[in-house]
CSV table of C-alpha atoms in Angstrom, one decimal:
chain,number,residue,atom,x,y,z
V,10,UNK,CA,-0.2,0.1,0.1
V,11,UNK,CA,1.3,3.4,-0.8
V,12,UNK,CA,1.9,5.7,2.0
V,13,UNK,CA,-0.2,8.8,1.9
V,14,UNK,CA,2.4,11.6,2.8
V,15,UNK,CA,1.0,15.4,3.3
V,16,UNK,CA,-1.6,16.7,5.4
V,17,UNK,CA,-5.0,16.0,5.4
V,18,UNK,CA,-6.2,19.6,4.5
V,19,UNK,CA,-3.3,19.6,1.6
V,20,UNK,CA,-5.2,15.9,-0.1
V,21,UNK,CA,-8.5,17.3,0.5
V,22,UNK,CA,-7.7,20.5,-1.0
V,23,UNK,CA,-6.3,19.0,-4.3
V,24,UNK,CA,-9.2,16.2,-4.4
V,25,UNK,CA,-11.5,19.0,-4.7
V,26,UNK,CA,-9.8,20.8,-7.0
V,27,UNK,CA,-9.0,17.4,-9.5
V,28,UNK,CA,-12.7,17.1,-9.4
V,29,UNK,CA,-13.3,20.9,-10.1
V,30,UNK,CA,-11.1,20.4,-13.0
V,31,UNK,CA,-12.8,16.7,-14.0
V,32,UNK,CA,-16.0,18.7,-14.1
V,33,UNK,CA,-15.0,22.0,-15.9
V,34,UNK,CA,-13.6,19.4,-18.8
V,35,UNK,CA,-16.6,17.4,-18.8
V,36,UNK,CA,-18.7,20.8,-19.2
V,37,UNK,CA,-16.4,21.9,-22.1
V,38,UNK,CA,-16.5,18.5,-24.0
V,39,UNK,CA,-20.0,18.7,-23.9
V,40,UNK,CA,-20.3,22.3,-25.0
V,41,UNK,CA,-17.6,21.1,-27.9
V,42,UNK,CA,-19.5,18.4,-28.9
V,43,UNK,CA,-23.1,20.6,-29.1
V,44,UNK,CA,-21.0,23.1,-30.9
V,45,UNK,CA,-19.4,20.7,-33.4
V,46,UNK,CA,-23.3,20.2,-34.5
V,47,UNK,CA,-23.1,23.5,-35.9
V,48,UNK,CA,-21.9,24.3,-39.2
V,49,UNK,CA,-19.3,27.1,-39.5
V,50,UNK,CA,-18.6,27.8,-43.6
V,51,UNK,CA,-16.3,30.7,-43.8
V,52,UNK,CA,-17.5,34.1,-46.1
V,53,UNK,CA,-17.3,32.0,-48.9
V,54,UNK,CA,-20.4,30.0,-48.4
V,55,UNK,CA,-22.7,31.6,-46.0
V,56,UNK,CA,-22.6,34.6,-43.7
V,57,UNK,CA,-25.2,32.8,-40.9
V,58,UNK,CA,-24.6,29.6,-38.6
V,59,UNK,CA,-26.0,26.4,-39.2
V,60,UNK,CA,-26.8,23.1,-38.0
V,61,UNK,CA,-28.5,19.8,-39.1
V,62,UNK,CA,-32.4,19.3,-39.1
V,63,UNK,CA,-33.9,16.5,-37.8
V,64,UNK,CA,-30.8,14.0,-38.1
V,65,UNK,CA,-30.9,11.7,-35.2
V,66,UNK,CA,-30.8,8.3,-36.3
V,67,UNK,CA,-29.8,8.9,-39.8
V,68,UNK,CA,-27.0,7.2,-41.3
V,69,UNK,CA,-26.6,9.4,-44.2
V,70,UNK,CA,-25.2,13.4,-43.8
V,71,UNK,CA,-27.5,16.0,-43.2
V,72,UNK,CA,-24.5,17.9,-45.4
V,73,UNK,CA,-20.9,18.1,-46.6
V,74,UNK,CA,-18.6,21.1,-47.6
V,75,UNK,CA,-17.3,20.4,-50.8
V,76,UNK,CA,-14.1,22.2,-52.3
V,77,UNK,CA,-13.5,23.6,-56.0
V,78,UNK,CA,-10.2,21.5,-55.6
V,79,UNK,CA,-12.1,18.4,-55.5
V,80,UNK,CA,-14.0,19.1,-58.7
V,81,UNK,CA,-17.2,19.7,-57.1
V,82,UNK,CA,-19.1,22.8,-58.4
V,83,UNK,CA,-18.8,25.5,-56.0
V,84,UNK,CA,-18.8,29.8,-56.3
V,85,UNK,CA,-15.5,30.0,-55.0
V,86,UNK,CA,-13.7,27.8,-52.9
V,87,UNK,CA,-16.6,25.7,-51.3
V,88,UNK,CA,-20.2,24.8,-51.1
V,89,UNK,CA,-23.1,23.2,-49.4
V,90,UNK,CA,-23.8,19.3,-51.1
V,91,UNK,CA,-27.0,18.2,-49.8
V,92,UNK,CA,-27.5,13.9,-50.8
V,93,UNK,CA,-31.0,12.5,-49.8
V,94,UNK,CA,-30.6,9.2,-49.6
V,95,UNK,CA,-34.0,7.2,-50.0
V,96,UNK,CA,-35.8,6.5,-46.5
V,97,UNK,CA,-33.0,8.0,-44.4
V,98,UNK,CA,-35.2,9.8,-42.2
V,99,UNK,CA,-34.3,11.0,-39.0
V,100,UNK,CA,-36.0,12.2,-35.8
V,101,UNK,CA,-35.4,15.2,-33.5
V,102,UNK,CA,-32.8,15.7,-30.9
V,103,UNK,CA,-34.9,18.3,-28.8
V,104,UNK,CA,-37.7,16.3,-27.8
V,105,UNK,CA,-38.9,12.7,-27.6
V,106,UNK,CA,-42.2,12.8,-29.9
V,107,UNK,CA,-41.1,14.4,-33.3
V,108,UNK,CA,-39.7,12.4,-36.5
V,109,UNK,CA,-39.5,12.5,-40.0
V,110,UNK,CA,-39.8,8.5,-40.1
V,111,UNK,CA,-43.0,6.2,-40.7
V,112,UNK,CA,-45.2,6.2,-43.6
V,113,UNK,CA,-48.3,7.9,-42.0
V,114,UNK,CA,-48.3,11.6,-43.0
V,115,UNK,CA,-49.1,14.3,-40.4
V,116,UNK,CA,-50.1,17.6,-42.1
V,117,UNK,CA,-49.8,19.3,-38.8
V,118,UNK,CA,-48.1,18.5,-35.8
V,119,UNK,CA,-48.4,19.4,-31.9
V,120,UNK,CA,-45.9,19.0,-28.8
V,121,UNK,CA,-49.5,18.6,-26.6
V,122,UNK,CA,-50.7,15.4,-27.9
V,123,UNK,CA,-47.1,14.2,-29.1
V,124,UNK,CA,-48.2,13.7,-32.6
V,125,UNK,CA,-46.5,14.9,-35.6
V,126,UNK,CA,-44.2,14.2,-38.7
V,127,UNK,CA,-43.9,11.1,-40.4
V,128,UNK,CA,-43.7,10.5,-44.3
V,129,UNK,CA,-40.9,12.8,-44.8
V,130,UNK,CA,-37.2,12.8,-45.1
V,131,UNK,CA,-34.5,15.4,-45.2
V,132,UNK,CA,-30.9,16.4,-45.7
V,133,UNK,CA,-31.6,19.9,-44.5
V,134,UNK,CA,-29.8,22.3,-42.4
V,135,UNK,CA,-31.1,25.5,-40.4
V,136,UNK,CA,-30.0,28.4,-38.8
V,137,UNK,CA,-29.8,29.7,-35.2
V,138,UNK,CA,-33.2,32.3,-34.4
V,139,UNK,CA,-32.4,35.8,-35.5
V,140,UNK,CA,-34.5,39.1,-34.7
V,141,UNK,CA,-35.7,41.4,-37.5
V,142,UNK,CA,-37.5,44.6,-37.9
V,143,UNK,CA,-39.6,42.9,-40.5
V,144,UNK,CA,-37.5,43.7,-43.8
V,145,UNK,CA,-34.9,41.6,-44.7
V,146,UNK,CA,-32.9,40.5,-48.4
V,147,UNK,CA,-31.8,37.0,-48.6
V,148,UNK,CA,-29.9,35.2,-51.4
V,149,UNK,CA,-29.0,31.6,-52.3
V,150,UNK,CA,-27.6,30.1,-55.3
V,151,UNK,CA,-28.3,26.4,-56.2
V,152,UNK,CA,-27.0,23.6,-58.5
V,153,UNK,CA,-29.1,21.2,-60.1
V,154,UNK,CA,-27.3,18.2,-61.3
V,155,UNK,CA,-28.1,17.1,-64.9
V,156,UNK,CA,-29.8,13.6,-63.5
V,157,UNK,CA,-31.6,15.4,-60.5
V,158,UNK,CA,-34.8,13.6,-60.8
V,159,UNK,CA,-38.1,15.6,-59.5
V,160,UNK,CA,-40.3,13.2,-57.4
V,161,UNK,CA,-43.9,15.1,-57.4
V,162,UNK,CA,-46.5,14.8,-56.1
V,163,UNK,CA,-43.8,14.2,-53.1
V,164,UNK,CA,-43.1,17.8,-52.3
V,165,UNK,CA,-39.4,18.9,-52.2
V,166,UNK,CA,-38.2,22.0,-50.4
V,167,UNK,CA,-34.6,23.6,-51.3
V,168,UNK,CA,-35.2,27.0,-49.2
V,169,UNK,CA,-37.5,28.1,-46.2
V,170,UNK,CA,-38.1,31.1,-44.0
V,171,UNK,CA,-39.4,30.3,-40.6
V,172,UNK,CA,-41.1,32.3,-37.7
V,173,UNK,CA,-40.1,30.9,-34.4
V,174,UNK,CA,-43.0,28.9,-32.7
V,175,UNK,CA,-45.3,29.6,-35.5
V,176,UNK,CA,-44.2,27.6,-38.1
V,177,UNK,CA,-43.2,28.2,-42.3
V,178,UNK,CA,-43.8,31.4,-44.2
V,179,UNK,CA,-42.4,30.3,-47.1
V,180,UNK,CA,-40.8,27.1,-49.0
V,181,UNK,CA,-38.7,27.2,-52.6
V,182,UNK,CA,-40.3,24.0,-53.6
V,183,UNK,CA,-39.8,21.7,-56.6
V,184,UNK,CA,-43.9,20.9,-57.7
V,185,UNK,CA,-44.1,18.9,-60.8
V,186,UNK,CA,-40.7,20.2,-61.9
V,187,UNK,CA,-41.3,24.1,-61.6
V,188,UNK,CA,-39.4,25.6,-58.6
V,189,UNK,CA,-42.5,27.5,-56.4
V,190,UNK,CA,-42.5,30.0,-53.6
V,191,UNK,CA,-44.7,28.0,-51.5
V,192,UNK,CA,-46.2,31.0,-49.0
V,193,UNK,CA,-47.7,29.2,-46.0
V,194,UNK,CA,-48.5,31.5,-43.7
V,195,UNK,CA,-52.2,32.5,-44.6
V,196,UNK,CA,-52.5,28.3,-44.5
V,197,UNK,CA,-52.5,29.0,-40.7
V,198,UNK,CA,-54.8,32.1,-40.8
V,199,UNK,CA,-58.5,32.7,-41.5
V,200,UNK,CA,-57.3,35.9,-44.0
V,201,UNK,CA,-58.2,35.8,-47.9
V,202,UNK,CA,-55.4,36.3,-50.1
V,203,UNK,CA,-55.4,39.6,-51.7
V,204,UNK,CA,-57.3,39.9,-54.9
V,205,UNK,CA,-54.9,39.1,-57.7
V,206,UNK,CA,-52.3,37.9,-55.7
V,207,UNK,CA,-51.0,34.8,-56.5
V,208,UNK,CA,-49.6,32.9,-53.2
V,209,UNK,CA,-47.6,30.1,-54.9
V,210,UNK,CA,-45.7,31.8,-58.0
V,211,UNK,CA,-43.9,29.8,-60.3
V,212,UNK,CA,-40.1,30.8,-60.5
V,213,UNK,CA,-38.5,28.7,-63.0
V,214,UNK,CA,-38.6,25.0,-64.5
V,215,UNK,CA,-36.2,22.7,-63.1
V,216,UNK,CA,-34.9,22.0,-66.8
V,217,UNK,CA,-33.7,25.6,-67.0
V,218,UNK,CA,-31.9,25.0,-63.9
V,219,UNK,CA,-29.6,22.0,-64.9
V,220,UNK,CA,-25.4,22.0,-65.0
V,221,UNK,CA,-25.3,25.3,-63.4
V,222,UNK,CA,-25.7,28.1,-60.9
V,223,UNK,CA,-29.1,29.9,-60.7
V,224,UNK,CA,-29.0,32.8,-58.5
V,225,UNK,CA,-31.9,33.8,-56.1
V,226,UNK,CA,-32.6,36.6,-54.0
V,227,UNK,CA,-35.6,37.5,-52.1
V,228,UNK,CA,-36.4,40.6,-50.4
V,229,UNK,CA,-39.5,40.5,-47.9
V,230,UNK,CA,-41.0,42.8,-45.4
V,231,UNK,CA,-42.4,40.5,-42.7
V,232,UNK,CA,-46.1,41.7,-41.7
V,233,UNK,CA,-49.2,40.5,-40.4
V,234,UNK,CA,-51.1,43.8,-42.1
V,235,UNK,CA,-52.6,42.9,-45.7
V,236,UNK,CA,-50.8,46.3,-46.6
V,237,UNK,CA,-47.7,46.4,-45.4
V,238,UNK,CA,-46.3,42.6,-46.1
V,239,UNK,CA,-44.7,41.6,-49.3
V,240,UNK,CA,-42.1,38.8,-51.2
V,241,UNK,CA,-40.1,40.1,-54.5
V,242,UNK,CA,-38.2,37.2,-56.0
V,243,UNK,CA,-35.3,37.5,-58.4
V,244,UNK,CA,-33.2,35.2,-60.4
V,245,UNK,CA,-30.1,36.0,-61.4
V,246,UNK,CA,-30.9,39.5,-61.3
V,247,UNK,CA,-34.2,39.7,-62.7
V,248,UNK,CA,-37.5,40.4,-60.9
V,249,UNK,CA,-39.8,37.4,-61.8
V,250,UNK,CA,-42.4,37.2,-59.6
V,251,UNK,CA,-43.5,39.4,-56.5
V,252,UNK,CA,-46.4,39.2,-53.6
V,253,UNK,CA,-48.2,41.7,-51.4
V,254,UNK,CA,-50.0,41.2,-48.4
V,255,UNK,CA,-50.0,39.1,-45.1
V,256,UNK,CA,-46.3,37.7,-44.4
V,257,UNK,CA,-46.1,37.0,-40.8
V,258,UNK,CA,-47.8,35.7,-37.9
V,259,UNK,CA,-45.2,36.3,-34.9
V,260,UNK,CA,-42.1,37.5,-36.2
V,261,UNK,CA,-41.3,39.5,-33.3
V,262,UNK,CA,-40.7,36.2,-31.3
V,263,UNK,CA,-37.7,35.7,-33.8
V,264,UNK,CA,-37.2,33.8,-37.2
V,265,UNK,CA,-34.6,31.9,-38.9
V,266,UNK,CA,-33.8,29.8,-42.5
V,267,UNK,CA,-33.4,26.3,-43.4
V,268,UNK,CA,-32.0,25.1,-46.4
V,269,UNK,CA,-31.2,21.7,-48.4
V,270,UNK,CA,-33.4,18.9,-49.2
V,271,UNK,CA,-36.8,18.4,-47.4
V,272,UNK,CA,-39.4,15.9,-48.8
V,273,UNK,CA,-42.7,15.9,-47.7
V,274,UNK,CA,-45.2,13.2,-48.4
V,275,UNK,CA,-43.0,10.6,-49.2
V,276,UNK,CA,-45.8,7.9,-49.6
V,277,UNK,CA,-47.7,9.9,-51.9
V,278,UNK,CA,-45.0,9.1,-55.2
V,279,UNK,CA,-44.3,5.7,-54.1
V,280,UNK,CA,-47.1,4.5,-57.0
V,281,UNK,CA,-44.9,6.2,-59.5
V,282,UNK,CA,-41.8,4.4,-58.6
V,283,UNK,CA,-43.9,0.9,-58.2
V,284,UNK,CA,-43.5,0.4,-54.3
V,285,UNK,CA,-45.1,0.4,-51.4
V,286,UNK,CA,-46.7,3.2,-49.6
V,287,UNK,CA,-45.6,1.3,-46.4
V,288,UNK,CA,-42.0,2.5,-46.3
V,289,UNK,CA,-39.7,1.5,-43.2
V,290,UNK,CA,-36.6,4.0,-42.0
V,291,UNK,CA,-33.5,3.0,-43.9
V,292,UNK,CA,-35.1,0.6,-45.9
V,293,UNK,CA,-33.6,-0.6,-49.4
V,294,UNK,CA,-34.2,2.3,-51.9
V,295,UNK,CA,-35.5,0.2,-54.6
V,296,UNK,CA,-37.1,2.2,-57.5
V,297,UNK,CA,-36.9,5.5,-55.5
V,298,UNK,CA,-34.2,8.1,-56.6
V,299,UNK,CA,-31.5,9.8,-54.6
V,300,UNK,CA,-31.8,13.7,-54.9
V,301,UNK,CA,-28.3,15.7,-54.8
V,302,UNK,CA,-28.4,19.2,-54.9
V,303,UNK,CA,-25.4,22.0,-53.9
V,304,UNK,CA,-26.2,25.2,-52.3
V,305,UNK,CA,-23.8,28.5,-52.2
V,306,UNK,CA,-23.8,31.8,-51.4
V,307,UNK,CA,-26.6,31.7,-48.9
V,308,UNK,CA,-26.6,35.3,-47.3
V,309,UNK,CA,-28.9,37.4,-45.1
V,310,UNK,CA,-28.7,40.9,-44.5
V,311,UNK,CA,-30.9,44.1,-43.5
V,312,UNK,CA,-30.2,46.0,-46.7
V,313,UNK,CA,-29.6,45.0,-50.5
V,314,UNK,CA,-26.3,47.2,-50.8
V,315,UNK,CA,-24.8,44.8,-47.6
V,316,UNK,CA,-26.0,41.6,-49.1
V,317,UNK,CA,-24.4,42.7,-52.6
V,318,UNK,CA,-21.1,43.2,-51.0
V,319,UNK,CA,-21.4,39.5,-49.4
V,320,UNK,CA,-21.3,38.4,-52.9
V,321,UNK,CA,-19.2,40.2,-54.2
V,322,UNK,CA,-16.4,39.0,-51.3
V,323,UNK,CA,-17.6,35.1,-52.0
V,324,UNK,CA,-16.9,35.5,-55.8
């Protein structure tokens, strides 16, 4: 037995100090693990911090950061790559009830009743919450490979604007081979859309995006007033669509963005691929196609002048 030399107070002090340091070490490790879930791409790709969406249980990556030197499509030096592996669904890391998995589709969800999700799959990232006065600009560029397959009637979102504790304001979706700006706010309200306004304008054909970068800018004012809210959509510098009316429910609680591939209502398309609607997580892909897109220049700014500066630096 090793003999202890020294006084009891010194031993106790050193032991407590060691325990305290160990606790600090464990806290640092825990914080690092949480921190590592975030994406910290430099200004070449984005000026925002991102983290994976519903990735618990997934086998594939929610995203990859690829480089020009590897022959991947990029603007500048790097870009995001999103690969949607069929049926590789995930669940929330932050609660025990919400999941994308399961062939039963829930069009709405509620923590109160512990229902929601299902019939979905995503390779997607989300930003941290941000506060806004209501008016802002966002940009993003999308590269659609030549072999990309539209899977409608399953909807595939590529970019979203969300309100915290309220839901989706806007989804940029592939619907039947067209990229559509699907405005969601009034689906949650009793208001009617303003006369003559199209809440789901078609922006561009997917076929016109293949094999090249397509550049998007969105100018919006988030408001619950019919005469104040708006969306304006620009593609490759040209205004292609706009909407005036209610755009927000509760923007004062904060907003955030999502980017990547988000498939909703997978079972709606299973007949198309000669497969059973009753799919299981991470089952064999069968005839269901893998979808891949690349995204770059994902920037947020309060003014267009600031957005342009960010875009110019990222070239």
